[in-house]
Tab-separated table of C-alpha atoms and ligand atoms in Angstrom:
chain	number	residue	atom	x	y	z
J	988	MET	CA	76.307	-48.713	5.288
J	989	PHE	CA	73.607	-49.576	7.718
J	990	ARG	CA	70.187	-49.948	6.139
J	991	PRO	CA	67.346	-50.717	8.461
J	992	SER	CA	65.668	-53.866	7.229
J	993	LEU	CA	62.310	-52.564	8.478
J	994	CYS	CA	62.344	-49.957	5.776
J	995	SER	CA	62.725	-52.310	2.841
J	996	GLU	CA	60.090	-54.586	4.369
J	997	LYS	CA	57.505	-51.791	4.535
J	998	SER	CA	58.217	-50.046	1.248
J	999	PRO	CA	55.674	-51.817	-1.067
J	1000	TRP	CA	52.873	-50.921	1.320
J	1001	LYS	CA	54.130	-47.325	1.596
J	1002	GLY	CA	54.356	-47.014	-2.201
J	1003	ALA	CA	50.730	-48.057	-2.568
J	1004	ARG	CA	49.660	-45.522	0.023
J	1005	ARG	CA	51.532	-42.749	-1.748
J	1006	TRP	CA	49.936	-43.774	-5.028
J	1007	LEU	CA	46.492	-43.679	-3.447
J	1008	PHE	CA	47.266	-40.287	-1.964
J	1009	TYR	CA	48.089	-38.848	-5.398
J	1010	VAL	CA	45.001	-40.340	-7.002
J	1011	VAL	CA	42.729	-38.863	-4.324
J	1012	LEU	CA	44.504	-35.524	-4.516
J	1013	SER	CA	44.154	-35.249	-8.294
J	1014	LEU	CA	40.505	-36.305	-8.093
J	1015	MET	CA	39.861	-33.582	-5.535
J	1016	LEU	CA	41.657	-30.990	-7.637
J	1017	GLY	CA	39.705	-32.068	-10.706
J	1018	VAL	CA	36.400	-31.704	-8.890
J	1019	LEU	CA	37.457	-28.287	-7.609
J	1020	VAL	CA	38.405	-27.064	-11.089
J	1021	LEU	CA	35.134	-28.322	-12.588
J	1022	TYR	CA	33.125	-26.816	-9.773
J	1023	THR	CA	34.850	-23.474	-10.132
J	1024	TRP	CA	34.244	-23.426	-13.857
J	1025	PHE	CA	30.569	-24.336	-13.699
J	1026	SER	CA	29.539	-22.324	-10.679
J	1027	PRO	CA	28.149	-19.058	-12.057
J	1028	SER	CA	30.012	-16.739	-9.734
J	1029	TRP	CA	33.384	-17.884	-11.049
J	1030	ARG	CA	32.603	-17.979	-14.723
J	1031	PRO	CA	34.411	-15.329	-16.786
J	1032	SER	CA	32.672	-11.949	-16.470
J	1033	LEU	CA	32.286	-11.916	-20.262
J	1034	PHE	CA	28.573	-12.634	-19.831
J	1035	HIS	CA	27.908	-9.386	-17.968
J	1036	VAL	CA	24.839	-10.607	-16.156
J	1037	GLU	CA	24.782	-12.481	-12.948
J	1038	TYR	CA	21.334	-14.025	-13.259
J	1039	PRO	CA	20.435	-16.600	-11.911
J	1040	TYR	CA	21.134	-15.468	-8.407
J	1041	ARG	CA	18.925	-15.164	-5.432
J	1042	TYR	CA	17.632	-11.658	-5.280
J	1043	HIS	CA	14.804	-10.574	-3.039
J	1044	PHE	CA	12.409	-7.672	-2.794
J	1045	ILE	CA	13.249	-4.952	-0.300
J	1046	LEU	CA	10.015	-3.126	-1.100
J	1047	ASP	CA	7.124	-5.406	-1.922
J	1048	GLU	CA	3.365	-5.650	-2.231
J	1049	PRO	CA	3.091	-9.298	-1.274
J	1050	ASN	CA	-0.701	-9.616	-1.253
J	1051	ARG	CA	-2.086	-6.890	-3.481
J	1052	CYS	CA	-2.187	-8.822	-6.761
J	1053	ARG	CA	-3.651	-11.956	-5.181
J	1054	GLN	CA	-6.353	-9.915	-3.446
J	1055	GLU	CA	-7.296	-7.729	-6.407
J	1056	SER	CA	-7.107	-10.441	-9.099
J	1057	PRO	CA	-6.737	-7.939	-11.956
J	1058	PHE	CA	-7.255	-9.028	-15.545
J	1059	VAL	CA	-3.915	-7.571	-16.556
J	1060	VAL	CA	-0.911	-6.375	-14.579
J	1061	VAL	CA	1.210	-3.634	-16.130
J	1062	MET	CA	4.861	-3.726	-15.044
J	1063	ILE	CA	6.923	-0.611	-15.559
J	1064	PRO	CA	10.690	-0.893	-15.037
J	1065	VAL	CA	12.038	2.443	-13.882
J	1066	ALA	CA	15.225	3.715	-12.295
J	1067	PRO	CA	15.076	4.044	-8.478
J	1068	GLN	CA	15.522	7.795	-8.785
J	1069	GLY	CA	12.795	8.037	-11.455
J	1070	ARG	CA	10.158	9.509	-9.190
J	1071	GLU	CA	9.077	12.071	-11.759
J	1072	ALA	CA	8.464	9.428	-14.403
J	1073	ARG	CA	6.400	7.432	-11.918
J	1074	ASP	CA	4.299	10.473	-11.023
J	1075	ILE	CA	3.649	11.289	-14.670
J	1076	ILE	CA	2.458	7.757	-15.366
J	1077	ARG	CA	0.284	7.753	-12.229
J	1078	ARG	CA	-1.403	10.924	-13.495
J	1079	THR	CA	-1.882	9.780	-17.099
J	1080	TRP	CA	-2.337	6.293	-18.553
J	1081	GLY	CA	-1.475	4.597	-15.247
J	1082	ARG	CA	-4.735	6.032	-13.826
J	1083	GLU	CA	-6.868	3.741	-15.922
J	1084	SER	CA	-7.683	0.995	-13.469
J	1085	GLN	CA	-11.005	-0.141	-14.867
J	1086	VAL	CA	-11.472	-0.457	-18.639
J	1087	LEU	CA	-14.125	-2.394	-20.580
J	1088	GLY	CA	-15.218	-3.954	-17.291
J	1089	GLN	CA	-11.701	-5.277	-16.561
J	1090	LEU	CA	-9.403	-4.433	-13.700
J	1091	ILE	CA	-5.879	-3.274	-14.526
J	1092	SER	CA	-3.138	-2.701	-11.983
J	1093	TYR	CA	0.249	-1.051	-12.322
J	1094	TYR	CA	3.560	-1.671	-10.590
J	1095	PHE	CA	6.892	0.094	-10.882
J	1096	LEU	CA	9.885	-2.186	-10.824
J	1097	LEU	CA	13.125	-0.918	-9.314
J	1098	GLY	CA	16.543	-2.245	-8.526
J	1099	LYS	CA	18.836	-0.890	-5.880
J	1100	SER	CA	20.349	2.526	-6.339
J	1101	ARG	CA	24.100	3.117	-6.205
J	1102	ILE	CA	23.307	5.968	-3.837
J	1103	VAL	CA	21.963	4.615	-0.569
J	1104	SER	CA	18.176	4.206	-0.535
J	1105	VAL	CA	17.333	7.292	-2.563
J	1106	ILE	CA	13.755	6.231	-2.679
J	1107	LYS	CA	13.439	6.332	1.067
J	1108	LEU	CA	15.186	9.665	1.401
J	1109	LYS	CA	13.266	11.459	-1.300
J	1110	SER	CA	9.834	9.973	-1.042
J	1111	PRO	CA	9.214	8.380	2.321
J	1112	ASP	CA	5.493	8.101	1.714
J	1113	THR	CA	5.368	7.060	-1.907
J	1114	PHE	CA	5.424	3.318	-1.594
J	1115	LYS	CA	2.965	3.362	1.274
J	1116	LYS	CA	0.601	5.737	-0.466
J	1117	TYR	CA	0.297	4.093	-3.869
J	1118	HIS	CA	1.238	0.480	-3.122
J	1119	ASP	CA	2.798	0.253	-6.560
J	1120	ILE	CA	6.546	-0.009	-5.893
J	1121	LEU	CA	8.464	-3.278	-6.139
J	1122	GLN	CA	12.166	-2.888	-5.426
J	1123	SER	CA	14.608	-5.777	-5.641
J	1124	ASN	CA	18.123	-5.825	-4.162
J	1125	PHE	CA	20.236	-6.043	-7.331
J	1126	LEU	CA	22.063	-2.985	-8.593
J	1127	ASP	CA	19.864	-1.116	-11.081
J	1128	SER	CA	21.855	-0.579	-14.288
J	1129	TYR	CA	21.478	-1.006	-18.028
J	1130	LYS	CA	23.595	-4.138	-18.074
J	1131	ASN	CA	21.387	-5.599	-15.350
J	1132	LEU	CA	18.076	-5.279	-17.206
J	1133	THR	CA	17.893	-9.044	-17.721
J	1134	ILE	CA	17.978	-9.453	-13.933
J	1135	LYS	CA	15.145	-6.915	-13.673
J	1136	THR	CA	13.026	-8.850	-16.162
J	1137	MET	CA	13.719	-12.168	-14.467
J	1138	VAL	CA	12.833	-10.909	-10.982
J	1139	MET	CA	9.687	-9.440	-12.551
J	1140	LEU	CA	8.780	-12.904	-13.872
J	1141	GLU	CA	9.515	-14.438	-10.464
J	1142	TRP	CA	7.182	-11.912	-8.869
J	1143	LEU	CA	4.409	-12.431	-11.444
J	1144	GLY	CA	4.726	-16.202	-11.282
J	1145	SER	CA	4.237	-16.268	-7.525
J	1146	HIS	CA	1.980	-13.305	-6.710
J	1147	CYS	CA	-0.825	-13.245	-9.280
J	1148	PRO	CA	-2.554	-16.644	-9.307
J	1149	ASN	CA	-5.809	-15.216	-10.688
J	1150	THR	CA	-4.494	-12.838	-13.341
J	1151	SER	CA	-4.606	-13.585	-17.061
J	1152	TYR	CA	-1.933	-11.348	-18.568
J	1153	ALA	CA	0.999	-9.118	-17.824
J	1154	MET	CA	2.457	-6.358	-19.898
J	1155	LYS	CA	5.961	-5.006	-19.486
J	1156	VAL	CA	6.224	-1.466	-20.738
J	1157	ASP	CA	8.976	1.152	-20.581
J	1158	SER	CA	8.380	4.381	-18.683
J	1159	ASP	CA	8.985	6.680	-21.691
J	1160	THR	CA	5.961	5.432	-23.604
J	1161	PHE	CA	2.313	6.161	-24.200
J	1162	LEU	CA	0.166	3.128	-23.386
J	1163	ASN	CA	-3.371	2.931	-24.683
J	1164	VAL	CA	-4.864	0.765	-21.978
J	1165	ARG	CA	-8.240	0.485	-23.674
J	1166	ASN	CA	-6.714	-0.936	-26.840
J	1167	LEU	CA	-4.570	-3.264	-24.758
J	1168	VAL	CA	-7.576	-4.705	-22.948
J	1169	ASP	CA	-9.476	-4.880	-26.220
J	1170	LEU	CA	-6.666	-6.978	-27.706
J	1171	LEU	CA	-6.434	-9.252	-24.669
J	1172	LEU	CA	-10.166	-9.948	-24.453
J	1173	GLU	CA	-9.766	-11.769	-27.803
J	1174	ALA	CA	-6.352	-13.296	-27.144
J	1175	PRO	CA	-5.402	-16.876	-26.171
J	1176	ARG	CA	-5.066	-17.410	-22.419
J	1177	HIS	CA	-2.101	-19.776	-22.667
J	1178	ASN	CA	1.377	-19.772	-24.187
J	1179	TYR	CA	0.770	-16.304	-25.591
J	1180	MET	CA	3.342	-13.590	-26.056
J	1181	THR	CA	2.923	-10.619	-28.341
J	1182	GLY	CA	4.443	-7.239	-29.099
J	1183	LEU	CA	6.583	-5.853	-31.902
J	1184	VAL	CA	8.218	-9.143	-32.904
J	1185	ALA	CA	11.687	-8.927	-34.452
J	1186	ARG	CA	12.541	-11.859	-36.719
J	1187	GLY	CA	16.017	-12.674	-37.993
J	1188	ALA	CA	17.621	-9.648	-36.348
J	1189	ALA	CA	21.407	-9.661	-36.745
J	1190	VAL	CA	23.632	-9.945	-33.682
J	1191	LEU	CA	25.793	-6.801	-33.370
J	1192	ARG	CA	29.499	-7.635	-33.388
J	1193	ASP	CA	30.857	-4.101	-33.234
J	1194	PRO	CA	32.298	-3.756	-29.713
J	1195	THR	CA	31.296	-0.094	-29.565
J	1196	SER	CA	27.631	-0.890	-30.177
J	1197	LYS	CA	25.215	-0.516	-27.271
J	1198	TRP	CA	24.001	-4.060	-27.927
J	1199	PHE	CA	27.318	-5.739	-28.649
J	1200	LEU	CA	27.558	-9.468	-27.974
J	1201	SER	CA	30.781	-11.395	-28.536
J	1202	PRO	CA	30.680	-14.725	-30.401
J	1203	GLU	CA	31.843	-16.450	-27.199
J	1204	VAL	CA	28.684	-15.319	-25.447
J	1205	PHE	CA	26.369	-15.855	-28.398
J	1206	PRO	CA	27.792	-17.682	-31.426
J	1207	GLU	CA	24.741	-17.544	-33.733
J	1208	ASP	CA	24.580	-14.795	-36.376
J	1209	SER	CA	20.996	-13.799	-35.711
J	1210	TYR	CA	18.620	-13.777	-32.779
J	1211	PRO	CA	15.593	-16.011	-32.530
J	1212	PRO	CA	12.290	-14.122	-32.791
J	1213	TYR	CA	11.769	-11.832	-29.813
J	1214	ALA	CA	9.336	-9.111	-28.796
J	1215	LEU	CA	10.982	-5.701	-28.465
J	1216	GLY	CA	11.403	-4.671	-24.868
J	1217	VAL	CA	9.608	-1.323	-25.237
J	1218	GLY	CA	6.343	-3.133	-24.606
J	1219	TYR	CA	5.383	-6.805	-24.682
J	1220	VAL	CA	2.499	-8.844	-23.363
J	1221	LEU	CA	2.404	-12.357	-22.007
J	1222	SER	CA	-0.147	-14.779	-20.665
J	1223	LEU	CA	0.520	-15.535	-17.024
J	1224	ASP	CA	1.190	-19.224	-17.520
J	1225	LEU	CA	4.462	-18.169	-19.145
J	1226	PRO	CA	6.536	-16.660	-16.316
J	1227	ASN	CA	7.148	-19.952	-14.530
J	1228	GLN	CA	7.853	-21.765	-17.784
J	1229	ILE	CA	10.367	-19.098	-18.811
J	1230	LEU	CA	12.040	-19.242	-15.404
J	1231	GLU	CA	12.373	-22.987	-15.725
J	1232	ALA	CA	13.878	-22.645	-19.226
J	1233	SER	CA	16.267	-19.948	-18.018
J	1234	LYS	CA	18.023	-22.492	-15.798
J	1235	THR	CA	19.529	-24.093	-18.871
J	1236	ILE	CA	20.132	-20.986	-20.989
J	1237	GLN	CA	23.121	-18.724	-20.417
J	1238	ALA	CA	21.874	-15.214	-19.704
J	1239	VAL	CA	22.613	-12.354	-22.066
J	1240	TYR	CA	22.219	-8.763	-20.862
J	1241	ILE	CA	19.763	-7.871	-23.627
J	1242	GLU	CA	16.570	-8.706	-21.751
J	1243	ASP	CA	14.130	-8.974	-24.664
J	1244	VAL	CA	16.532	-11.177	-26.635
J	1245	TYR	CA	16.934	-13.367	-23.585
J	1246	LEU	CA	13.176	-13.920	-23.382
J	1247	GLY	CA	13.273	-14.829	-27.090
J	1248	LEU	CA	15.931	-17.448	-26.335
J	1249	CYS	CA	13.792	-18.895	-23.540
J	1250	MET	CA	10.706	-18.942	-25.768
J	1251	ARG	CA	12.622	-20.782	-28.492
J	1252	HIS	CA	13.795	-23.313	-25.915
J	1253	LEU	CA	10.179	-23.815	-24.827
J	1254	GLY	CA	9.107	-24.202	-28.461
J	1255	ILE	CA	6.434	-21.515	-28.094
J	1256	PRO	CA	6.157	-19.199	-31.098
J	1257	LEU	CA	5.564	-15.476	-30.616
J	1258	THR	CA	2.318	-14.021	-31.904
J	1259	ASP	CA	2.128	-10.900	-34.035
J	1260	PRO	CA	-0.549	-8.425	-32.944
J	1261	PRO	CA	-3.687	-8.595	-35.130
J	1262	HIS	CA	-3.188	-5.058	-36.421
J	1263	GLY	CA	0.146	-3.762	-37.697
J	1264	GLY	CA	1.267	-0.459	-36.210
J	1265	SER	CA	-0.127	-1.023	-32.735
J	1266	PHE	CA	3.298	-1.485	-31.064
J	1267	VAL	CA	5.399	1.423	-32.301
J	1268	ILE	CA	9.017	2.379	-31.779
J	1269	ASN	CA	9.378	4.868	-34.634
J	1270	THR	CA	6.704	7.386	-33.772
J	1271	PRO	CA	5.745	9.631	-36.694
J	1272	SER	CA	6.720	13.267	-36.154
J	1273	GLU	CA	3.166	14.438	-36.844
J	1274	THR	CA	0.883	12.909	-34.262
J	1275	THR	CA	-2.633	13.743	-33.125
J	1276	GLY	CA	-4.980	12.523	-30.481
J	1277	CYS	CA	-6.507	10.247	-33.119
J	1278	TYR	CA	-3.121	8.670	-33.796
J	1279	PHE	CA	-2.737	7.812	-30.126
J	1280	ALA	CA	-6.268	6.435	-30.096
J	1281	SER	CA	-5.176	3.876	-32.695
J	1282	VAL	CA	-2.070	2.379	-31.082
J	1283	ILE	CA	-1.415	0.123	-28.107
J	1284	VAL	CA	2.025	1.404	-27.182
J	1285	THR	CA	4.243	4.102	-28.623
J	1286	LEU	CA	7.807	4.947	-27.675
J	1287	LEU	CA	8.230	8.644	-26.880
J	1288	GLN	CA	11.362	10.747	-26.486
J	1289	ASN	CA	11.074	10.907	-22.701
J	1290	SER	CA	8.464	10.543	-20.009
J	1291	GLU	CA	7.680	14.291	-19.842
J	1292	GLN	CA	6.289	13.991	-23.365
J	1293	ILE	CA	3.560	11.712	-21.973
J	1294	LEU	CA	1.851	14.801	-20.526
J	1295	ASP	CA	1.373	16.441	-23.942
J	1296	VAL	CA	0.379	13.203	-25.601
J	1297	TRP	CA	-2.111	12.436	-22.861
J	1298	LYS	CA	-3.716	15.846	-23.258
J	1299	ALA	CA	-4.014	15.399	-27.025
J	1300	TYR	CA	-5.451	11.906	-26.501
J	1301	GLU	CA	-8.032	12.965	-23.924
J	1302	THR	CA	-9.236	15.976	-25.877
J	1303	ARG	CA	-9.316	14.260	-29.288
J	1304	PRO	CA	-12.290	14.758	-31.537
J	1305	ASP	CA	-14.324	11.763	-32.751
J	1306	CYS	CA	-11.862	9.768	-34.781
B	2333	LIG	C1	24.303	-6.210	-11.391
B	2333	LIG	O1	23.806	-6.455	-10.078
B	2333	LIG	C2	24.693	-7.167	-9.249
B	2333	LIG	C3	23.952	-7.439	-7.950
B	2333	LIG	O2	23.564	-6.268	-7.311
B	2333	LIG	C4	25.953	-6.357	-9.044
B	2333	LIG	O3	26.865	-7.096	-8.255
B	2333	LIG	C5	26.588	-6.049	-10.396
B	2333	LIG	O4	27.682	-5.184	-10.245
B	2333	LIG	C6	25.574	-5.391	-11.303
B	2333	LIG	N1	26.134	-5.266	-12.623
B	2333	LIG	C7	26.190	-4.124	-13.296
B	2333	LIG	C8	26.822	-4.174	-14.642
B	2333	LIG	O5	25.698	-3.077	-12.867
B	2334	LIG	C1	-10.565	-14.622	-9.912
B	2334	LIG	O1	-10.957	-13.408	-10.521
B	2334	LIG	C2	-12.304	-13.367	-10.973
B	2334	LIG	C3	-12.524	-12.029	-11.640
B	2334	LIG	O2	-11.465	-11.688	-12.489
B	2334	LIG	C4	-13.235	-13.563	-9.804
B	2334	LIG	O3	-14.547	-13.620	-10.261
B	2334	LIG	C5	-12.858	-14.837	-9.066
B	2334	LIG	O4	-13.635	-14.940	-7.889
B	2334	LIG	C6	-11.411	-14.852	-8.682
B	2334	LIG	N1	-11.058	-16.121	-8.078
B	2334	LIG	C7	-10.289	-16.195	-6.989
B	2334	LIG	C8	-10.001	-17.595	-6.527
B	2334	LIG	O5	-9.848	-15.232	-6.404
């Protein structure tokens, strides 16, 4: 049989080229697999939350905080369609803008609604009238609360250079602004976070639980100390530190636990409030105006209840 001699002459060189080709190909595949695994958008959806991503504000008050330089900023996460809750807060504790000689300002924090721009349809004037709406472009949902908290920290860390503290408080609460300011006038200005601090809380492994976390997402048996999300306070040097820490800590959808994880990473301990019973989640069934005069924040059944509580608080006798 005829065999071209050219072929046998060239074959060592060809073999080396083929070998090189396979090496480069497997290197490229390897890089691709690693990249896919470590890039957040491709990681298994097990983790529920998509933070960190780049979200931005579609409704914003870019200069208000800088211009006003309040002593404390109160951030109230609320559903986009929660106009009633916002109005109740504006008419009750959210009215208190000057207490003990200190300026307090309030912002409502919203994500995007599933239904197209409800806020614009239902209340075209609201955000222009009160200048208190911050709406980011992630989908507002329970499982996305960590995103809400992180965009809140981004906002605080970049918009309030001359503010000492921020408080995050839920919309179905009574907030005693006077007691809050009273506490903060005596509090450290740096590395300070307080609230109702949970210590040694067990991780819930029952998949039907509202706060279930699988061992793959969070292998430890208990959480590090964290301040319950109903209402917590932080000094404003913390937001940027927490954001920096969050780059290396896998997000969990339980927002207050996630802040606890970041605080542990930073090595900053949480501070208990000086008086027990000032951050309350189990409100006694019998309450009076004097009771509400003694707390900082109390969880209520819903935001409508704020109206009754506010009335009792304002018309209380000398306590
Ligand atoms: C969280 O928000 C992102 C961005 O808007 C969205 O893609 C995702 O579906 C949301 N997750 C949940 C559980 O609502
Ligand atoms: C910061 O705020 C204080 C009052 O809280 C004010 O006296 C001071 O002028 C402000 N500084 C700047 C740079 O805005």
